[in-house]
mmCIF file with all atom_site columns, C-alpha atoms in Angstrom:
data_model
loop_
_atom_site.group_PDB
_atom_site.id
_atom_site.type_symbol
_atom_site.label_atom_id
_atom_site.label_alt_id
_atom_site.label_comp_id
_atom_site.label_asym_id
_atom_site.label_entity_id
_atom_site.label_seq_id
_atom_site.pdbx_PDB_ins_code
_atom_site.Cartn_x
_atom_site.Cartn_y
_atom_site.Cartn_z
_atom_site.occupancy
_atom_site.B_iso_or_equiv
_atom_site.pdbx_formal_charge
_atom_site.auth_seq_id
_atom_site.auth_comp_id
_atom_site.auth_asym_id
_atom_site.auth_atom_id
_atom_site.pdbx_PDB_model_num
ATOM 1   C CA . UNK A 1 1   ? -4.653  -22.904 2.579   1.00 65.00 ? 1   UNK A CA 1
ATOM 2   C CA . UNK A 1 2   ? -4.639  -19.304 1.339   1.00 84.00 ? 2   UNK A CA 1
ATOM 3   C CA . UNK A 1 3   ? -6.217  -20.387 -1.940  1.00 85.00 ? 3   UNK A CA 1
ATOM 4   C CA . UNK A 1 4   ? -8.962  -22.229 -0.078  1.00 87.00 ? 4   UNK A CA 1
ATOM 5   C CA . UNK A 1 5   ? -9.487  -19.244 2.219   1.00 89.00 ? 5   UNK A CA 1
ATOM 6   C CA . UNK A 1 6   ? -9.827  -16.952 -0.810  1.00 92.00 ? 6   UNK A CA 1
ATOM 7   C CA . UNK A 1 7   ? -12.282 -19.257 -2.568  1.00 93.00 ? 7   UNK A CA 1
ATOM 8   C CA . UNK A 1 8   ? -14.489 -19.570 0.512   1.00 94.00 ? 8   UNK A CA 1
ATOM 9   C CA . UNK A 1 9   ? -14.316 -15.873 1.281   1.00 94.00 ? 9   UNK A CA 1
ATOM 10  C CA . UNK A 1 10  ? -15.492 -15.106 -2.263  1.00 96.00 ? 10  UNK A CA 1
ATOM 11  C CA . UNK A 1 11  ? -18.213 -17.758 -2.034  1.00 96.00 ? 11  UNK A CA 1
ATOM 12  C CA . UNK A 1 12  ? -19.444 -16.222 1.223   1.00 96.00 ? 12  UNK A CA 1
ATOM 13  C CA . UNK A 1 13  ? -19.539 -12.778 -0.419  1.00 97.00 ? 13  UNK A CA 1
ATOM 14  C CA . UNK A 1 14  ? -21.700 -14.043 -3.286  1.00 96.00 ? 14  UNK A CA 1
ATOM 15  C CA . UNK A 1 15  ? -23.878 -15.975 -0.840  1.00 96.00 ? 15  UNK A CA 1
ATOM 16  C CA . UNK A 1 16  ? -24.408 -12.826 1.240   1.00 95.00 ? 16  UNK A CA 1
ATOM 17  C CA . UNK A 1 17  ? -25.216 -10.815 -1.905  1.00 94.00 ? 17  UNK A CA 1
ATOM 18  C CA . UNK A 1 18  ? -27.845 -13.407 -2.845  1.00 93.00 ? 18  UNK A CA 1
ATOM 19  C CA . UNK A 1 19  ? -29.338 -13.149 0.629   1.00 91.00 ? 19  UNK A CA 1
ATOM 20  C CA . UNK A 1 20  ? -29.613 -9.370  0.223   1.00 89.00 ? 20  UNK A CA 1
ATOM 21  C CA . UNK A 1 21  ? -31.523 -9.925  -3.030  1.00 86.00 ? 21  UNK A CA 1
ATOM 22  C CA . UNK A 1 22  ? -33.902 -12.403 -1.417  1.00 81.00 ? 22  UNK A CA 1
ATOM 23  C CA . UNK A 1 23  ? -37.350 -11.235 -0.340  1.00 72.00 ? 23  UNK A CA 1
ATOM 24  C CA . UNK A 1 24  ? -39.625 -12.159 2.538   1.00 64.00 ? 24  UNK A CA 1
ATOM 25  C CA . UNK A 1 25  ? -41.687 -15.302 2.013   1.00 66.00 ? 25  UNK A CA 1
ATOM 26  C CA . UNK A 1 26  ? -40.437 -15.664 -1.560  1.00 63.00 ? 26  UNK A CA 1
ATOM 27  C CA . UNK A 1 27  ? -43.155 -13.341 -2.817  1.00 71.00 ? 27  UNK A CA 1
ATOM 28  C CA . UNK A 1 28  ? -42.281 -11.684 -6.097  1.00 69.00 ? 28  UNK A CA 1
ATOM 29  C CA . UNK A 1 29  ? -43.911 -8.324  -6.725  1.00 73.00 ? 29  UNK A CA 1
ATOM 30  C CA . UNK A 1 30  ? -43.325 -5.284  -8.901  1.00 74.00 ? 30  UNK A CA 1
ATOM 31  C CA . UNK A 1 31  ? -40.782 -3.680  -6.556  1.00 74.00 ? 31  UNK A CA 1
ATOM 32  C CA . UNK A 1 32  ? -38.587 -6.732  -5.914  1.00 72.00 ? 32  UNK A CA 1
ATOM 33  C CA . UNK A 1 33  ? -38.819 -8.472  -9.309  1.00 74.00 ? 33  UNK A CA 1
ATOM 34  C CA . UNK A 1 34  ? -35.554 -6.846  -10.527 1.00 76.00 ? 34  UNK A CA 1
ATOM 35  C CA . UNK A 1 35  ? -33.719 -8.668  -7.709  1.00 82.00 ? 35  UNK A CA 1
ATOM 36  C CA . UNK A 1 36  ? -34.706 -12.126 -8.961  1.00 81.00 ? 36  UNK A CA 1
ATOM 37  C CA . UNK A 1 37  ? -31.915 -12.543 -11.529 1.00 83.00 ? 37  UNK A CA 1
ATOM 38  C CA . UNK A 1 38  ? -29.156 -11.134 -9.273  1.00 89.00 ? 38  UNK A CA 1
ATOM 39  C CA . UNK A 1 39  ? -30.278 -13.562 -6.586  1.00 89.00 ? 39  UNK A CA 1
ATOM 40  C CA . UNK A 1 40  ? -30.136 -16.502 -9.025  1.00 89.00 ? 40  UNK A CA 1
ATOM 41  C CA . UNK A 1 41  ? -26.703 -15.564 -10.313 1.00 92.00 ? 41  UNK A CA 1
ATOM 42  C CA . UNK A 1 42  ? -25.151 -14.774 -6.940  1.00 95.00 ? 42  UNK A CA 1
ATOM 43  C CA . UNK A 1 43  ? -26.521 -17.897 -5.294  1.00 95.00 ? 43  UNK A CA 1
ATOM 44  C CA . UNK A 1 44  ? -25.458 -20.165 -8.169  1.00 95.00 ? 44  UNK A CA 1
ATOM 45  C CA . UNK A 1 45  ? -21.979 -18.631 -8.253  1.00 96.00 ? 45  UNK A CA 1
ATOM 46  C CA . UNK A 1 46  ? -21.669 -19.089 -4.482  1.00 97.00 ? 46  UNK A CA 1
ATOM 47  C CA . UNK A 1 47  ? -22.526 -22.784 -4.993  1.00 97.00 ? 47  UNK A CA 1
ATOM 48  C CA . UNK A 1 48  ? -19.888 -23.060 -7.701  1.00 97.00 ? 48  UNK A CA 1
ATOM 49  C CA . UNK A 1 49  ? -17.239 -21.532 -5.465  1.00 97.00 ? 49  UNK A CA 1
ATOM 50  C CA . UNK A 1 50  ? -18.206 -23.692 -2.483  1.00 97.00 ? 50  UNK A CA 1
ATOM 51  C CA . UNK A 1 51  ? -17.895 -26.803 -4.665  1.00 97.00 ? 51  UNK A CA 1
ATOM 52  C CA . UNK A 1 52  ? -14.518 -25.612 -5.952  1.00 96.00 ? 52  UNK A CA 1
ATOM 53  C CA . UNK A 1 53  ? -13.487 -24.905 -2.361  1.00 95.00 ? 53  UNK A CA 1
ATOM 54  C CA . UNK A 1 54  ? -14.372 -28.451 -1.328  1.00 95.00 ? 54  UNK A CA 1
ATOM 55  C CA . UNK A 1 55  ? -12.382 -29.744 -4.304  1.00 95.00 ? 55  UNK A CA 1
ATOM 56  C CA . UNK A 1 56  ? -9.398  -27.602 -3.302  1.00 93.00 ? 56  UNK A CA 1
ATOM 57  C CA . UNK A 1 57  ? -9.637  -28.751 0.322   1.00 93.00 ? 57  UNK A CA 1
ATOM 58  C CA . UNK A 1 58  ? -9.568  -32.403 -0.749  1.00 93.00 ? 58  UNK A CA 1
ATOM 59  C CA . UNK A 1 59  ? -6.832  -32.044 -3.380  1.00 92.00 ? 59  UNK A CA 1
ATOM 60  C CA . UNK A 1 60  ? -9.157  -32.671 -6.304  1.00 93.00 ? 60  UNK A CA 1
ATOM 61  C CA . UNK A 1 61  ? -8.205  -30.854 -9.476  1.00 91.00 ? 61  UNK A CA 1
ATOM 62  C CA . UNK A 1 62  ? -10.626 -27.980 -9.842  1.00 86.00 ? 62  UNK A CA 1
ATOM 63  C CA . UNK A 1 63  ? -12.344 -28.181 -13.188 1.00 83.00 ? 63  UNK A CA 1
ATOM 64  C CA . UNK A 1 64  ? -12.810 -24.971 -15.094 1.00 89.00 ? 64  UNK A CA 1
ATOM 65  C CA . UNK A 1 65  ? -16.569 -25.218 -15.469 1.00 89.00 ? 65  UNK A CA 1
ATOM 66  C CA . UNK A 1 66  ? -19.644 -23.544 -14.070 1.00 90.00 ? 66  UNK A CA 1
ATOM 67  C CA . UNK A 1 67  ? -22.031 -26.523 -14.187 1.00 93.00 ? 67  UNK A CA 1
ATOM 68  C CA . UNK A 1 68  ? -22.936 -27.400 -10.629 1.00 95.00 ? 68  UNK A CA 1
ATOM 69  C CA . UNK A 1 69  ? -23.730 -31.040 -11.357 1.00 95.00 ? 69  UNK A CA 1
ATOM 70  C CA . UNK A 1 70  ? -20.308 -31.590 -12.987 1.00 95.00 ? 70  UNK A CA 1
ATOM 71  C CA . UNK A 1 71  ? -18.516 -29.900 -10.096 1.00 96.00 ? 71  UNK A CA 1
ATOM 72  C CA . UNK A 1 72  ? -20.503 -31.908 -7.556  1.00 97.00 ? 72  UNK A CA 1
ATOM 73  C CA . UNK A 1 73  ? -19.834 -35.180 -9.380  1.00 96.00 ? 73  UNK A CA 1
ATOM 74  C CA . UNK A 1 74  ? -16.073 -34.533 -9.278  1.00 95.00 ? 74  UNK A CA 1
ATOM 75  C CA . UNK A 1 75  ? -16.100 -34.479 -5.461  1.00 96.00 ? 75  UNK A CA 1
ATOM 76  C CA . UNK A 1 76  ? -15.113 -37.454 -3.368  1.00 96.00 ? 76  UNK A CA 1
ATOM 77  C CA . UNK A 1 77  ? -17.955 -39.821 -2.501  1.00 97.00 ? 77  UNK A CA 1
ATOM 78  C CA . UNK A 1 78  ? -17.616 -39.005 1.195   1.00 96.00 ? 78  UNK A CA 1
ATOM 79  C CA . UNK A 1 79  ? -18.218 -35.309 0.539   1.00 97.00 ? 79  UNK A CA 1
ATOM 80  C CA . UNK A 1 80  ? -21.114 -36.002 -1.838  1.00 97.00 ? 80  UNK A CA 1
ATOM 81  C CA . UNK A 1 81  ? -22.764 -38.203 0.786   1.00 96.00 ? 81  UNK A CA 1
ATOM 82  C CA . UNK A 1 82  ? -22.263 -35.676 3.576   1.00 96.00 ? 82  UNK A CA 1
ATOM 83  C CA . UNK A 1 83  ? -23.743 -32.933 1.399   1.00 97.00 ? 83  UNK A CA 1
ATOM 84  C CA . UNK A 1 84  ? -26.687 -35.163 0.534   1.00 96.00 ? 84  UNK A CA 1
ATOM 85  C CA . UNK A 1 85  ? -27.362 -35.940 4.210   1.00 93.00 ? 85  UNK A CA 1
ATOM 86  C CA . UNK A 1 86  ? -27.175 -32.276 5.219   1.00 94.00 ? 86  UNK A CA 1
ATOM 87  C CA . UNK A 1 87  ? -29.645 -31.509 2.421   1.00 93.00 ? 87  UNK A CA 1
ATOM 88  C CA . UNK A 1 88  ? -31.860 -34.374 3.545   1.00 90.00 ? 88  UNK A CA 1
ATOM 89  C CA . UNK A 1 89  ? -31.909 -32.909 7.050   1.00 88.00 ? 89  UNK A CA 1
ATOM 90  C CA . UNK A 1 90  ? -32.547 -29.356 5.810   1.00 85.00 ? 90  UNK A CA 1
ATOM 91  C CA . UNK A 1 91  ? -35.313 -30.394 3.411   1.00 76.00 ? 91  UNK A CA 1
ATOM 92  C CA . UNK A 1 92  ? -37.510 -30.796 6.478   1.00 71.00 ? 92  UNK A CA 1
ATOM 93  C CA . UNK A 1 93  ? -40.220 -32.701 4.681   1.00 68.00 ? 93  UNK A CA 1
ATOM 94  C CA . UNK A 1 94  ? -39.911 -36.039 6.460   1.00 70.00 ? 94  UNK A CA 1
ATOM 95  C CA . UNK A 1 95  ? -38.027 -37.514 3.537   1.00 76.00 ? 95  UNK A CA 1
ATOM 96  C CA . UNK A 1 96  ? -35.531 -40.280 4.022   1.00 79.00 ? 96  UNK A CA 1
ATOM 97  C CA . UNK A 1 97  ? -32.615 -41.781 2.150   1.00 84.00 ? 97  UNK A CA 1
ATOM 98  C CA . UNK A 1 98  ? -33.876 -44.031 -0.609  1.00 87.00 ? 98  UNK A CA 1
ATOM 99  C CA . UNK A 1 99  ? -33.416 -44.421 -4.352  1.00 91.00 ? 99  UNK A CA 1
ATOM 100 C CA . UNK A 1 100 ? -36.279 -42.018 -5.104  1.00 89.00 ? 100 UNK A CA 1
ATOM 101 C CA . UNK A 1 101 ? -34.886 -39.310 -2.793  1.00 89.00 ? 101 UNK A CA 1
ATOM 102 C CA . UNK A 1 102 ? -31.404 -39.589 -4.304  1.00 91.00 ? 102 UNK A CA 1
ATOM 103 C CA . UNK A 1 103 ? -32.936 -39.320 -7.778  1.00 93.00 ? 103 UNK A CA 1
ATOM 104 C CA . UNK A 1 104 ? -34.898 -36.258 -6.659  1.00 90.00 ? 104 UNK A CA 1
ATOM 105 C CA . UNK A 1 105 ? -31.685 -34.683 -5.322  1.00 93.00 ? 105 UNK A CA 1
ATOM 106 C CA . UNK A 1 106 ? -29.824 -35.415 -8.565  1.00 93.00 ? 106 UNK A CA 1
ATOM 107 C CA . UNK A 1 107 ? -32.720 -34.194 -10.728 1.00 93.00 ? 107 UNK A CA 1
ATOM 108 C CA . UNK A 1 108 ? -32.882 -30.957 -8.761  1.00 92.00 ? 108 UNK A CA 1
ATOM 109 C CA . UNK A 1 109 ? -29.118 -30.533 -9.026  1.00 94.00 ? 109 UNK A CA 1
ATOM 110 C CA . UNK A 1 110 ? -29.337 -31.054 -12.778 1.00 92.00 ? 110 UNK A CA 1
ATOM 111 C CA . UNK A 1 111 ? -32.135 -28.501 -13.022 1.00 89.00 ? 111 UNK A CA 1
ATOM 112 C CA . UNK A 1 112 ? -30.021 -25.755 -11.394 1.00 90.00 ? 112 UNK A CA 1
ATOM 113 C CA . UNK A 1 113 ? -26.743 -26.849 -12.931 1.00 91.00 ? 113 UNK A CA 1
ATOM 114 C CA . UNK A 1 114 ? -26.387 -24.014 -15.403 1.00 88.00 ? 114 UNK A CA 1
ATOM 115 C CA . UNK A 1 115 ? -28.281 -21.205 -13.661 1.00 87.00 ? 115 UNK A CA 1
ATOM 116 C CA . UNK A 1 116 ? -25.119 -19.082 -13.443 1.00 87.00 ? 116 UNK A CA 1
ATOM 117 C CA . UNK A 1 117 ? -24.313 -19.396 -17.129 1.00 85.00 ? 117 UNK A CA 1
ATOM 118 C CA . UNK A 1 118 ? -27.898 -19.014 -18.266 1.00 82.00 ? 118 UNK A CA 1
ATOM 119 C CA . UNK A 1 119 ? -28.887 -16.025 -16.140 1.00 81.00 ? 119 UNK A CA 1
ATOM 120 C CA . UNK A 1 120 ? -25.731 -13.918 -15.921 1.00 77.00 ? 120 UNK A CA 1
ATOM 121 C CA . UNK A 1 121 ? -26.304 -12.557 -19.442 1.00 74.00 ? 121 UNK A CA 1
ATOM 122 C CA . UNK A 1 122 ? -30.066 -12.215 -19.449 1.00 71.00 ? 122 UNK A CA 1
ATOM 123 C CA . UNK A 1 123 ? -29.745 -9.004  -21.421 1.00 66.00 ? 123 UNK A CA 1
ATOM 124 C CA . UNK A 1 124 ? -28.767 -11.149 -24.409 1.00 65.00 ? 124 UNK A CA 1
ATOM 125 C CA . UNK A 1 125 ? -31.986 -13.166 -24.504 1.00 63.00 ? 125 UNK A CA 1
ATOM 126 C CA . UNK A 1 126 ? -34.595 -11.481 -22.325 1.00 62.00 ? 126 UNK A CA 1
ATOM 127 C CA . UNK A 1 127 ? -37.087 -9.084  -23.794 1.00 57.00 ? 127 UNK A CA 1
ATOM 128 C CA . UNK A 1 128 ? -38.704 -6.364  -21.768 1.00 47.00 ? 128 UNK A CA 1
ATOM 129 C CA . UNK A 1 129 ? -40.732 -9.053  -20.015 1.00 50.00 ? 129 UNK A CA 1
ATOM 130 C CA . UNK A 1 130 ? -38.703 -11.703 -18.230 1.00 49.00 ? 130 UNK A CA 1
ATOM 131 C CA . UNK A 1 131 ? -39.978 -15.211 -18.719 1.00 52.00 ? 131 UNK A CA 1
ATOM 132 C CA . UNK A 1 132 ? -38.000 -17.511 -16.460 1.00 51.00 ? 132 UNK A CA 1
ATOM 133 C CA . UNK A 1 133 ? -39.495 -20.655 -17.935 1.00 50.00 ? 133 UNK A CA 1
ATOM 134 C CA . UNK A 1 134 ? -38.454 -19.639 -21.457 1.00 51.00 ? 134 UNK A CA 1
ATOM 135 C CA . UNK A 1 135 ? -34.823 -19.498 -20.352 1.00 52.00 ? 135 UNK A CA 1
ATOM 136 C CA . UNK A 1 136 ? -34.744 -23.230 -19.673 1.00 50.00 ? 136 UNK A CA 1
ATOM 137 C CA . UNK A 1 137 ? -34.238 -25.901 -22.311 1.00 52.00 ? 137 UNK A CA 1
ATOM 138 C CA . UNK A 1 138 ? -34.216 -29.173 -20.399 1.00 52.00 ? 138 UNK A CA 1
ATOM 139 C CA . UNK A 1 139 ? -37.558 -30.906 -19.821 1.00 50.00 ? 139 UNK A CA 1
ATOM 140 C CA . UNK A 1 140 ? -36.530 -31.509 -16.207 1.00 44.00 ? 140 UNK A CA 1
ATOM 141 C CA . UNK A 1 141 ? -36.140 -27.775 -15.644 1.00 47.00 ? 141 UNK A CA 1
ATOM 142 C CA . UNK A 1 142 ? -39.519 -26.980 -17.136 1.00 45.00 ? 142 UNK A CA 1
ATOM 143 C CA . UNK A 1 143 ? -41.088 -29.723 -15.013 1.00 44.00 ? 143 UNK A CA 1
ATOM 144 C CA . UNK A 1 144 ? -39.381 -28.375 -11.891 1.00 42.00 ? 144 UNK A CA 1
ATOM 145 C CA . UNK A 1 145 ? -40.566 -24.834 -12.578 1.00 44.00 ? 145 UNK A CA 1
ATOM 146 C CA . UNK A 1 146 ? -44.131 -26.041 -13.014 1.00 40.00 ? 146 UNK A CA 1
ATOM 147 C CA . UNK A 1 147 ? -44.071 -27.688 -9.576  1.00 39.00 ? 147 UNK A CA 1
ATOM 148 C CA . UNK A 1 148 ? -42.584 -25.011 -7.427  1.00 39.00 ? 148 UNK A CA 1
ATOM 149 C CA . UNK A 1 149 ? -40.310 -22.187 -6.642  1.00 46.00 ? 149 UNK A CA 1
ATOM 150 C CA . UNK A 1 150 ? -36.883 -23.058 -8.100  1.00 46.00 ? 150 UNK A CA 1
ATOM 151 C CA . UNK A 1 151 ? -34.997 -20.011 -6.885  1.00 43.00 ? 151 UNK A CA 1
ATOM 152 C CA . UNK A 1 152 ? -36.264 -20.288 -3.333  1.00 51.00 ? 152 UNK A CA 1
ATOM 153 C CA . UNK A 1 153 ? -36.204 -24.045 -3.280  1.00 82.00 ? 153 UNK A CA 1
ATOM 154 C CA . UNK A 1 154 ? -33.346 -26.315 -4.186  1.00 89.00 ? 154 UNK A CA 1
ATOM 155 C CA . UNK A 1 155 ? -30.836 -23.648 -5.278  1.00 92.00 ? 155 UNK A CA 1
ATOM 156 C CA . UNK A 1 156 ? -31.270 -21.741 -2.031  1.00 91.00 ? 156 UNK A CA 1
ATOM 157 C CA . UNK A 1 157 ? -31.076 -24.879 0.100   1.00 92.00 ? 157 UNK A CA 1
ATOM 158 C CA . UNK A 1 158 ? -28.139 -26.268 -1.880  1.00 95.00 ? 158 UNK A CA 1
ATOM 159 C CA . UNK A 1 159 ? -26.132 -23.066 -1.299  1.00 95.00 ? 159 UNK A CA 1
ATOM 160 C CA . UNK A 1 160 ? -26.897 -23.222 2.414   1.00 94.00 ? 160 UNK A CA 1
ATOM 161 C CA . UNK A 1 161 ? -25.966 -26.908 2.583   1.00 95.00 ? 161 UNK A CA 1
ATOM 162 C CA . UNK A 1 162 ? -22.668 -26.395 0.751   1.00 97.00 ? 162 UNK A CA 1
ATOM 163 C CA . UNK A 1 163 ? -21.773 -23.525 3.053   1.00 95.00 ? 163 UNK A CA 1
ATOM 164 C CA . UNK A 1 164 ? -22.552 -25.601 6.122   1.00 94.00 ? 164 UNK A CA 1
ATOM 165 C CA . UNK A 1 165 ? -20.567 -28.557 4.798   1.00 95.00 ? 165 UNK A CA 1
ATOM 166 C CA . UNK A 1 166 ? -17.435 -26.592 4.011   1.00 92.00 ? 166 UNK A CA 1
ATOM 167 C CA . UNK A 1 167 ? -17.564 -24.726 7.308   1.00 89.00 ? 167 UNK A CA 1
ATOM 168 C CA . UNK A 1 168 ? -18.123 -27.948 9.252   1.00 90.00 ? 168 UNK A CA 1
ATOM 169 C CA . UNK A 1 169 ? -15.639 -30.182 7.435   1.00 90.00 ? 169 UNK A CA 1
ATOM 170 C CA . UNK A 1 170 ? -13.014 -27.669 6.371   1.00 84.00 ? 170 UNK A CA 1
ATOM 171 C CA . UNK A 1 171 ? -13.259 -25.020 9.064   1.00 70.00 ? 171 UNK A CA 1
ATOM 172 C CA . UNK A 1 172 ? -11.100 -22.103 8.107   1.00 62.00 ? 172 UNK A CA 1
ATOM 173 C CA . UNK A 1 173 ? -9.947  -19.785 10.836  1.00 53.00 ? 173 UNK A CA 1
ATOM 174 C CA . UNK A 1 174 ? -11.041 -16.212 10.252  1.00 49.00 ? 174 UNK A CA 1
ATOM 175 C CA . UNK A 1 175 ? -14.065 -17.081 8.123   1.00 52.00 ? 175 UNK A CA 1
ATOM 176 C CA . UNK A 1 176 ? -17.231 -16.623 10.084  1.00 48.00 ? 176 UNK A CA 1
ATOM 177 C CA . UNK A 1 177 ? -19.631 -19.420 10.778  1.00 45.00 ? 177 UNK A CA 1
ATOM 178 C CA . UNK A 1 178 ? -23.152 -19.303 9.414   1.00 44.00 ? 178 UNK A CA 1
ATOM 179 C CA . UNK A 1 179 ? -24.467 -21.904 11.824  1.00 38.00 ? 179 UNK A CA 1
#
């Protein structure tokens, strides 16, 4: 239980750091642009730790990877379904459970799967002008970026959903509730 407590405590710290980097209404401007990458990285790492916390809580061997889709797919079906239904509820767009919605969820998860790995070392690939779209290789990611706000969309909601799920299903005494 101490290991789980430590994982979730760390996840909450990265989640809170991402929230501090967030900006009102998702509007990027000259003064808050430098916070974009720290928000991506902190939020993605919080997701990774929440997924590893769920794995630890359910006695699933924690894989030593950062890819969110791989970590999610290693979870038990019951946890994956609960996470999906929390996301469905939080999406707030009158969407319902169907094949298309599940594909949309999985496509979005794939599109954010390697945000932590890709953005934590931006100094290695970014020039003086940051081009988020140039940092993606998968066609799905480019398509997602062309249709909306990736950082404020699925990644942000997914982190919130994972936090809610772990706090609801695997309540740990001494770790504060978000909800």
